[in-house]
C-alpha cells in the first residue's frame, strides 16, 4: 500500500506576504489544491498533509475531509515535517513525499517516479531535474555507478558540488521500513539549523541502501513556488497548457497571449475566444459561440451559438442562441433562456429572462421573473429594494414594458400588458391592460386579441 505525504508546514518567507504561501491564488485556486489534485490522480490509499498548527483549520476548510491533517508545531525543517507523519504510515510499504509548493509536478510525473522506484526495488528514489543555473536548490550527488549518495543544500555545498546541475525537486519515494530506520537519526547541524528531509538520503546511502534519482525534464518549473516570480512562471505555464488543450479540442483562441482561461473551464468546438477575455472557475461554454472581445465569465453555464460581447457574466446560466452585450452585466444566478437578447448597459441580477425576450438598452432587472417574448424598453428599472428587503417583479409572457418604466416591486405585470413610457408602476397590472403615468393608472383594456399600442 502506498501513502502520500504533503509537506506543507513551512513558512514561505520569500513570498513577502501576509497570506500563507500555499494559499496564494494560482489561476483561481490556491496552490495547495493543485498539489492535492495531482496526488488524488494516483492510486494512493491515504494522503497526509503536514501543516503548521495555526493553519490546520484553514487547510481543512480549503482542502476538505479527504485528507489526514498532521500538525508540525514548530517549523524545524522538511525532515521534521516528514517525521510528524510517520505514525500515520502504519501498514504502508511505500510513501510518496512531495513539497506542498510544487503544483506543476503532475500526476503523470509522480506516477513515473513511483514506477521507477518499484521497478528498481530501491530504498528511496528522488525526483530530480537538470537545470543550467541550479541556484539555491539541493544538488543531487552521485557515485560513479550513478547511485545517489547525498543531496546537499546550496548553502552547505562545496564549490565542486555547487556545479552539479541535477537538483532535487522535493518529491521522493521511500520504503517505509527503511524510513523508520533513519527518521530519528537526522541532525540539524547545517547552515540553516534545520532537520532536512534530504539528510535521510545520505543516511540511507551510508548504510549501504540504494537510492536512485528519477529525472524529469520539467526543469525549473518542477522546483516549486518560492517567490512571486515563481508564481508568475507557474501561471504562464498552466495558461499555455490550457490554451493548447482547448485549441486541440477545436476552440479558436484569437490571441492566446491576451487571453486568460482557468484550468477547469470547458469550451465546445468551433467556439471563438476573442482577445482580452477572462474565463474563470467552472465556466462551461457550448459550441459555436463567440466570447469577447473583452468579456469576463465566472462560473457560468453557456449554451451553443451564444455571443457574449464586451460583457461580464458571473455565476449565471445562459441557454443557446442568446446575444449579450456590449457592456452587459449578468450575475448571481441569472438565467437567460434561449434566443433572448441582453443589450448594452443592461444589468441582470438573480432573474429569469424568458425565451425571445429582449432587454436591449440601459436597464436594471433584479429579482425578476420575466416570461417569453417580453419587450423591455430602454431604461426600465425593477425597483426591487425598499431599503430593507428585496422584492420580486413578475412580468408575464408577451408584455411590453415602455421605456423608462419603473416597476415598484413586489409587482406583477400580466400577460400581454403594456406600460407607457416613463410610467411608475406601483400596483399589479392585469393582463392585456395598458397603464400610463406616475403613478401609473389604467388607460384602457386592450382590444380582444389586439396588441395595444
Ligand atoms: C527544498 C529541498 C531542496 C530542493 C527544493 C525544491 C529541503 C531541505 N530542501 O528546499 O533540496 O531543491 O526543496 O523546491 O527540503 N516544510 C515543512 N516544515 C518545515 C520546513 C519546510 O513542512 O519546518 C515544507 C515546506 O512547506 C515545503 C517543503 O517542506 O513544502 C520544503 O521546504 P522549503 O523550505 O521550501 O525548502 P526549500 O528551501 O525550497
Ligand atoms: Ca520550496
Coordinates of C-alpha atoms and ligand atoms in Angstrom, one line a residue:
X1 CA 0.0 0.0 0.0
X2 CA 1.2 3.5 -0.9
X3 CA 0.6 6.6 1.1
X4 CA 1.2 10.2 0.1
X5 CA 2.6 12.9 2.4
X6 CA 2.5 16.6 1.5
X7 CA 5.0 18.8 3.4
X8 CA 3.1 22.0 4.0
X9 CA 4.4 23.2 7.3
X10 CA 6.9 25.7 6.0
X11 CA 6.7 29.5 6.4
X12 CA 7.2 30.6 2.8
X13 CA 9.0 33.9 3.7
X14 CA 10.2 34.6 0.2
X15 CA 6.6 35.5 -0.9
X16 CA 6.8 38.6 1.3
X17 CA 3.1 38.2 2.1
X18 CA 0.6 38.0 5.0
X19 CA -1.1 35.2 3.1
X20 CA 0.4 31.8 3.8
X21 CA 2.3 30.7 0.6
X22 CA 0.2 27.7 -0.3
X23 CA -3.0 29.7 -0.2
X24 CA -1.8 32.1 -2.9
X25 CA -4.1 32.1 -5.9
X26 CA -2.9 30.2 -8.9
X27 CA -5.4 30.6 -11.7
X28 CA -8.4 30.7 -9.4
X29 CA -7.3 28.1 -6.9
X30 CA -4.9 28.0 -4.0
X31 CA -1.5 26.4 -4.8
X32 CA -2.1 23.6 -2.4
X33 CA -5.2 22.4 -4.2
X34 CA -3.2 21.6 -7.4
X35 CA -0.8 19.5 -5.4
X36 CA -3.6 17.6 -3.8
X37 CA -5.4 17.2 -7.2
X38 CA -2.1 15.8 -8.7
X39 CA -1.9 13.3 -5.8
X40 CA -5.5 12.4 -6.0
X41 CA -4.9 11.2 -9.6
X42 CA -2.7 8.4 -8.2
X43 CA -3.9 5.2 -6.6
X44 CA -2.9 6.3 -3.0
X45 CA -4.6 4.7 -0.1
X46 CA -4.1 7.7 2.2
X47 CA -2.9 11.3 1.8
X48 CA -1.4 13.1 4.8
X49 CA -0.8 16.8 4.9
X50 CA 1.7 18.2 7.4
X51 CA 0.6 21.7 8.4
X52 CA 1.6 24.4 10.9
X53 CA -0.7 24.2 13.9
X54 CA -2.2 27.7 13.5
X55 CA -3.1 26.9 9.9
X56 CA -4.7 23.5 10.4
X57 CA -8.3 24.8 10.3
X58 CA -7.6 26.9 7.2
X59 CA -6.1 23.9 5.4
X60 CA -9.1 21.7 6.4
X61 CA -11.5 24.4 5.2
X62 CA -9.8 24.8 1.9
X63 CA -8.8 21.2 1.2
X64 CA -11.7 19.2 2.7
X65 CA -12.1 15.9 4.5
X66 CA -10.4 13.5 2.1
X67 CA -7.1 14.1 3.8
X68 CA -5.4 13.4 7.1
X69 CA -4.0 16.5 8.7
X70 CA -0.9 16.2 10.9
X71 CA 0.4 19.2 12.8
X72 CA 4.0 20.3 12.9
X73 CA 4.2 22.6 15.9
X74 CA 7.5 24.3 15.1
X75 CA 9.0 24.7 11.6
X76 CA 12.1 22.7 12.4
X77 CA 12.6 21.7 8.7
X78 CA 11.3 19.4 6.0
X79 CA 12.7 16.3 7.7
X80 CA 11.0 17.1 10.9
X81 CA 7.7 17.6 9.0
X82 CA 8.0 14.2 7.5
X83 CA 8.7 12.7 10.9
X84 CA 5.4 14.0 12.2
X85 CA 3.6 11.9 9.5
X86 CA 5.4 8.6 10.4
X87 CA 2.7 7.4 12.9
X88 CA 0.2 7.6 10.1
X89 CA 2.2 5.2 8.0
X90 CA 1.4 2.0 9.8
X91 CA 0.7 -0.8 7.3
X92 CA 2.2 1.1 4.4
X93 CA 5.1 -0.2 2.4
X94 CA 5.9 2.8 0.3
X95 CA 5.4 6.6 0.8
X96 CA 5.4 9.3 -1.8
X97 CA 6.5 12.6 -0.3
X98 CA 6.0 15.9 -2.1
X99 CA 6.6 19.6 -1.2
X100 CA 3.3 21.5 -0.9
X101 CA 4.6 24.3 -3.1
X102 CA 5.2 22.3 -6.3
X103 CA 1.9 22.4 -8.2
X104 CA 3.4 21.7 -11.6
X105 CA 4.6 18.2 -10.8
X106 CA 1.8 16.3 -12.5
X107 CA 0.1 13.1 -11.7
X108 CA 2.0 11.5 -14.7
X109 CA 5.4 12.6 -13.4
X110 CA 4.6 11.2 -9.9
X111 CA 3.3 8.0 -11.5
X112 CA 6.6 7.6 -13.3
X113 CA 8.5 8.3 -10.1
X114 CA 6.6 5.5 -8.3
X115 CA 7.0 3.1 -11.2
X116 CA 10.8 3.7 -11.3
X117 CA 11.0 3.3 -7.5
X118 CA 9.1 0.0 -7.6
X119 CA 10.9 -1.4 -10.7
X120 CA 14.4 -0.7 -9.2
X121 CA 13.4 -2.0 -5.8
X122 CA 15.4 0.7 -4.1
X123 CA 15.3 2.2 -0.6
X124 CA 14.5 5.7 -1.9
X125 CA 14.0 7.5 -5.2
X126 CA 14.5 11.2 -5.6
X127 CA 12.6 13.1 -8.3
X128 CA 15.3 15.4 -9.8
X129 CA 15.6 17.7 -12.8
X130 CA 18.6 19.2 -14.6
X131 CA 18.9 23.0 -14.9
X132 CA 21.6 25.3 -16.1
X133 CA 21.5 27.5 -13.1
X134 CA 20.9 25.3 -10.0
X135 CA 20.8 28.4 -7.7
X136 CA 19.6 27.7 -4.2
X137 CA 18.3 24.2 -4.9
X138 CA 19.6 20.9 -3.4
X139 CA 22.3 19.2 -5.5
X140 CA 22.0 15.5 -6.2
X141 CA 25.4 14.0 -5.6
X142 CA 26.0 10.6 -7.2
X143 CA 28.8 8.0 -7.1
X144 CA 30.5 6.5 -10.2
X145 CA 27.7 4.0 -10.6
X146 CA 25.0 6.6 -10.7
X147 CA 23.7 5.9 -7.2
X148 CA 22.6 8.9 -5.2
X149 CA 24.9 9.3 -2.2
X150 CA 23.6 12.5 -0.9
X151 CA 21.6 15.7 -1.6
X152 CA 23.4 18.8 -0.5
X153 CA 21.6 22.1 0.0
X154 CA 23.3 25.0 -1.8
X155 CA 24.2 26.7 1.5
X156 CA 26.1 23.6 2.6
X157 CA 27.6 22.6 -0.7
X158 CA 31.3 22.6 -1.6
X159 CA 32.4 24.6 -4.7
X160 CA 32.6 21.3 -6.7
X161 CA 29.1 20.3 -5.6
X162 CA 27.7 23.7 -6.4
X163 CA 28.5 23.0 -10.1
X164 CA 26.2 20.0 -10.2
X165 CA 23.2 20.7 -12.4
X166 CA 21.0 17.8 -11.3
X167 CA 18.8 19.2 -8.5
X168 CA 16.2 17.9 -6.1
X169 CA 12.6 18.8 -6.8
X170 CA 11.5 17.9 -3.3
X171 CA 9.5 14.8 -4.3
X172 CA 10.6 11.4 -3.1
X173 CA 9.5 7.8 -2.8
X174 CA 10.7 5.9 0.4
X175 CA 10.4 2.4 1.6
X176 CA 8.5 2.9 4.8
X177 CA 10.5 0.3 6.7
X178 CA 13.8 1.9 5.7
X179 CA 12.4 5.3 6.6
X180 CA 11.6 4.2 10.1
X181 CA 15.3 3.0 10.5
X182 CA 16.6 6.5 9.8
X183 CA 14.0 9.0 10.8
X184 CA 15.4 9.6 14.3
X185 CA 19.0 9.9 13.0
X186 CA 18.6 13.4 11.4
X187 CA 20.7 16.2 12.9
X188 CA 20.3 20.0 12.4
X189 CA 23.9 21.0 12.3
X190 CA 23.8 22.6 8.9
X191 CA 23.7 26.2 7.5
X192 CA 20.0 26.7 8.3
X193 CA 19.9 24.8 11.6
X194 CA 17.0 22.7 10.3
X195 CA 16.2 19.0 10.0
X196 CA 16.5 18.4 6.3
X197 CA 14.5 15.6 4.7
X198 CA 17.4 15.4 2.3
X199 CA 19.7 14.1 5.1
X200 CA 17.7 10.9 5.1
X201 CA 19.0 10.1 1.7
X202 CA 22.6 10.5 2.9
X203 CA 22.0 8.3 5.9
X204 CA 20.3 5.6 3.9
X205 CA 23.1 5.6 1.3
X206 CA 25.8 5.4 4.1
X207 CA 24.0 2.3 5.5
X208 CA 24.5 0.7 2.1
X209 CA 20.9 1.1 1.0
X210 CA 20.4 2.0 -2.7
X211 CA 19.0 5.4 -3.6
X212 CA 18.1 6.3 -7.2
X213 CA 17.1 9.5 -8.9
X214 CA 14.3 9.7 -11.4
X215 CA 15.0 12.7 -13.7
X216 CA 12.0 14.7 -15.0
X217 CA 12.5 17.1 -17.9
X218 CA 10.2 19.7 -16.4
X219 CA 13.3 21.8 -15.4
X220 CA 13.0 24.7 -13.1
X221 CA 9.1 24.6 -13.1
X222 CA 9.4 21.4 -11.1
X223 CA 11.1 23.2 -8.3
X224 CA 8.1 24.8 -6.7
X225 CA 6.9 28.3 -6.0
X226 CA 9.1 30.2 -3.6
X227 CA 8.6 33.8 -4.8
X228 CA 6.1 35.9 -6.7
X229 CA 8.3 35.5 -9.7
X230 CA 8.0 31.7 -9.5
X231 CA 4.2 32.1 -9.1
X232 CA 4.1 34.1 -12.4
X233 CA 6.0 31.4 -14.2
X234 CA 3.6 28.8 -12.9
X235 CA 0.7 30.9 -14.1
X236 CA 2.2 31.3 -17.5
X237 CA 2.9 27.5 -17.8
X238 CA -0.7 26.5 -16.8
X239 CA -2.2 29.1 -19.1
X240 CA -0.3 27.9 -22.0
X241 CA -1.2 24.3 -21.4
X242 CA -4.9 25.2 -21.0
X243 CA -5.0 27.1 -24.3
X244 CA -3.2 24.3 -26.1
X245 CA -5.7 21.8 -24.7
X246 CA -8.6 23.9 -25.8
X247 CA -7.2 24.6 -29.3
X248 CA -6.6 20.9 -29.7
X249 CA -10.3 20.4 -28.8
X250 CA -11.4 22.7 -31.7
X251 CA -11.6 26.1 -30.0
X252 CA -10.2 29.2 -31.7
X253 CA -8.3 31.5 -29.4
X254 CA -7.6 34.5 -31.5
X255 CA -4.8 35.9 -29.3
X256 CA -3.6 33.4 -26.7
X257 CA -1.2 35.8 -25.1
X258 CA -4.0 38.2 -24.4
X259 CA -6.5 35.6 -23.0
X260 CA -6.9 34.2 -19.5
X261 CA -8.5 30.8 -19.1
X262 CA -8.5 28.9 -15.8
X263 CA -7.8 25.1 -15.8
X264 CA -11.4 23.9 -15.0
X265 CA -13.1 25.9 -17.8
X266 CA -14.6 23.8 -20.6
X267 CA -15.3 25.2 -24.1
X268 CA -17.1 23.5 -27.0
X269 CA -15.9 23.0 -30.6
X270 CA -15.8 26.0 -33.0
X271 CA -16.3 28.5 -30.3
X272 CA -14.1 31.5 -30.8
X273 CA -12.5 33.3 -27.9
X274 CA -11.7 36.9 -28.9
X275 CA -8.8 38.8 -27.3
X276 CA -8.9 40.1 -23.7
X277 CA -11.4 37.6 -22.5
X278 CA -11.1 36.1 -19.0
X279 CA -12.8 32.8 -18.4
X280 CA -12.8 31.7 -14.8
X281 CA -13.9 29.0 -12.4
X282 CA -16.1 26.2 -13.6
X283 CA -17.4 28.0 -16.6
X284 CA -18.7 25.8 -19.3
X285 CA -19.3 27.2 -22.8
X286 CA -21.0 25.3 -25.6
X287 CA -20.2 25.1 -29.3
X288 CA -20.1 27.8 -32.0
X289 CA -20.2 30.7 -29.5
X290 CA -18.2 33.9 -29.8
X291 CA -16.9 35.1 -26.5
X292 CA -15.3 38.6 -26.3
X293 CA -13.5 40.6 -27.2
X294 CA -13.1 41.7 -23.5
X295 CA -15.6 39.5 -21.7
X296 CA -15.3 38.3 -18.2
X297 CA -17.0 34.9 -17.3
X298 CA -17.0 33.3 -13.9
X299 CA -18.7 30.0 -13.1
X300 CA -21.2 30.3 -15.9
X301 CA -23.0 27.7 -18.0
X302 CA -23.4 28.9 -21.5
X303 CA -25.2 27.0 -24.3
X304 CA -24.5 26.8 -28.0
X305 CA -24.3 29.7 -30.6
X306 CA -24.2 32.4 -28.0
X307 CA -22.4 35.7 -28.3
X308 CA -21.0 37.5 -25.3
X309 CA -19.6 40.8 -26.5
X310 CA -17.7 43.1 -24.1
X311 CA -19.6 41.8 -21.1
X312 CA -19.4 40.4 -17.6
X313 CA -21.3 37.2 -16.7
X314 CA -21.0 35.7 -13.2
X315 CA -22.5 32.6 -11.6
X316 CA -25.2 32.5 -14.3
X317 CA -26.8 30.3 -16.9
X318 CA -27.3 31.3 -20.5
X319 CA -29.1 28.9 -22.8
X320 CA -28.5 28.7 -26.5
X321 CA -28.7 31.4 -29.2
X322 CA -28.5 34.2 -26.8
X323 CA -26.9 37.6 -27.6
X324 CA -25.3 39.5 -24.7
X325 CA -23.6 42.9 -24.8
X326 CA -21.9 45.1 -25.4
X327 CA -21.4 46.2 -21.7
X328 CA -24.0 43.9 -20.1
X329 CA -23.6 42.6 -16.5
X330 CA -25.3 39.4 -15.7
X331 CA -24.9 38.0 -12.3
X332 CA -25.9 36.0 -9.2
X333 CA -27.8 33.1 -10.6
X334 CA -29.4 34.8 -13.5
X335 CA -30.9 32.5 -16.1
X336 CA -31.2 33.8 -19.7
X337 CA -33.3 31.5 -21.8
X338 CA -32.8 30.6 -25.4
X339 CA -33.0 33.3 -28.1
X340 CA -33.1 36.1 -25.6
X341 CA -31.1 39.3 -26.1
X342 CA -29.5 41.4 -23.4
X343 CA -28.1 44.6 -24.8
X344 CA -25.8 47.4 -23.8
X345 CA -25.7 48.7 -20.2
X346 CA -28.2 46.1 -19.0
X347 CA -27.7 44.6 -15.6
X348 CA -29.5 41.3 -14.8
X349 CA -29.3 40.1 -11.2
X350 CA -30.9 36.8 -9.9
X351 CA -33.6 37.0 -12.6
X352 CA -35.0 34.7 -15.2
X353 CA -35.3 36.2 -18.7
X354 CA -37.6 34.1 -20.9
X355 CA -37.1 32.9 -24.4
X356 CA -37.1 35.5 -27.2
X357 CA -37.3 38.3 -24.6
X358 CA -35.3 41.4 -25.3
X359 CA -33.8 44.0 -23.0
X360 CA -31.6 46.0 -25.3
X361 CA -30.7 49.2 -23.6
X362 CA -29.8 50.6 -20.1
X363 CA -31.9 48.5 -17.7
X364 CA -31.7 47.0 -14.3
X365 CA -33.5 43.8 -13.9
X366 CA -33.1 42.4 -10.4
X367 CA -35.1 39.6 -8.7
X368 CA -37.4 39.5 -11.7
X369 CA -39.1 36.6 -13.3
X370 CA -39.7 37.6 -16.9
X371 CA -41.7 35.5 -19.4
X372 CA -41.3 34.8 -23.1
X373 CA -41.3 37.4 -25.9
X374 CA -41.4 40.3 -23.5
X375 CA -40.0 43.6 -24.7
X376 CA -38.1 45.6 -22.0
X377 CA -37.8 49.1 -23.3
X378 CA -34.8 51.4 -22.8
X379 CA -34.2 52.5 -19.2
X380 CA -36.6 50.1 -17.5
X381 CA -35.8 49.6 -13.8
X382 CA -37.1 46.9 -11.4
X383 CA -37.2 48.8 -8.1
X384 CA -36.6 45.7 -6.1
X385 CA -35.2 47.2 -2.9
X386 CA -37.2 49.2 -0.4
X387 CA -34.2 50.0 1.8
X388 CA -34.8 46.9 3.9
X389 CA -35.9 43.9 1.8
X390 CA -35.6 42.7 -1.8
X391 CA -38.9 42.1 -3.6
X392 CA -39.8 40.2 -6.7
X393 CA -41.0 41.5 -10.1
X394 CA -43.0 39.2 -12.3
X395 CA -43.6 40.1 -15.9
X396 CA -45.7 37.6 -17.8
X397 CA -45.4 36.5 -21.5
X398 CA -45.8 39.0 -24.2
X399 CA -45.8 42.1 -22.0
X400 CA -44.4 45.3 -23.4
X401 CA -42.6 47.5 -20.8
X402 CA -42.3 51.0 -22.2
X403 CA -39.1 53.0 -22.0
X404 CA -38.1 54.3 -18.6
X405 CA -40.8 52.4 -16.7
X406 CA -40.1 51.9 -13.0
X407 CA -41.6 48.8 -11.6
X408 CA -42.0 49.1 -7.8
X409 CA -41.7 45.5 -6.5
X410 CA -43.3 43.4 -5.4
X411 CA -45.3 43.6 -8.5
X412 CA -46.8 41.6 -11.4
X413 CA -47.4 42.8 -14.9
X414 CA -49.9 40.5 -16.5
X415 CA -49.6 38.7 -19.9
X416 CA -49.7 41.0 -22.8
X417 CA -50.0 44.1 -20.7
X418 CA -48.4 47.4 -21.7
X419 CA -46.8 50.2 -19.7
X420 CA -46.3 53.6 -21.2
X421 CA -43.0 55.4 -21.4
X422 CA -42.0 56.8 -18.1
X423 CA -44.7 55.0 -16.1
X424 CA -44.1 54.4 -12.4
X425 CA -46.0 51.2 -11.8
X426 CA -47.0 50.7 -8.1
X427 CA -49.8 48.2 -8.5
X428 CA -50.2 44.9 -10.3
X429 CA -51.2 45.3 -13.9
X430 CA -54.0 43.0 -15.2
X431 CA -53.3 41.0 -18.4
X432 CA -53.9 42.9 -21.7
X433 CA -54.2 46.2 -19.9
X434 CA -52.4 49.4 -20.8
X435 CA -51.2 51.6 -17.9
X436 CA -49.6 55.1 -18.1
X437 CA -48.4 57.9 -15.9
X438 CA -47.0 58.5 -12.4
X439 CA -48.2 56.6 -10.5
X440 CA -49.5 54.5 -13.4
X441 CA -53.3 54.3 -13.9
X442 CA -55.3 52.2 -16.3
X443 CA -55.6 53.9 -19.7
X444 CA -57.7 51.1 -21.2
X445 CA -58.0 47.4 -21.7
X446 CA -56.5 46.2 -25.0
X447 CA -59.0 45.1 -27.6
X448 CA -59.7 41.4 -27.7
X449 CA -56.6 39.7 -29.1
X450 CA -55.2 43.1 -30.1
X451 CA -51.7 44.2 -29.5
X452 CA -52.4 47.6 -28.0
X453 CA -50.1 50.4 -28.8
Ligands
LIG1 C1 13.7 22.0 -0.6 C2 14.8 21.0 -0.6 C3 15.7 21.2 -1.7 C4 15.0 21.2 -3.0 C5 13.9 22.2 -3.0 C6 13.0 22.1 -4.2 C7 15.0 20.6 1.8 C8 15.9 20.7 3.0 N1 15.5 21.0 0.7 O1 14.3 23.3 -0.4 O2 16.7 20.2 -1.8 O3 15.9 21.5 -4.1 O4 13.0 22.0 -1.9 O5 12.0 23.1 -4.2 O6 13.9 20.0 1.9 N2 8.4 22.4 5.3 C9 7.7 21.9 6.4 N3 8.1 22.2 7.6 C10 9.3 22.9 7.9 C11 10.0 23.3 6.8 C12 9.6 23.0 5.5 O7 6.6 21.3 6.2 O8 9.6 23.1 9.0 C13 7.9 22.1 4.0 C14 7.6 23.3 3.2 O9 6.3 23.7 3.4 C15 7.9 22.9 1.8 C16 9.0 21.8 1.9 O10 8.9 21.4 3.3 O11 6.8 22.4 1.1 C17 10.4 22.2 1.6 O12 10.7 23.3 2.4 P1 11.4 24.6 1.9 O13 11.8 25.5 3.0 O14 10.5 25.2 0.8 O15 12.7 24.0 1.2 P2 13.5 24.6 0.0 O16 14.5 25.6 0.5 O17 12.6 25.0 -1.1
LIG2 CA1 10.4 25.2 -1.6

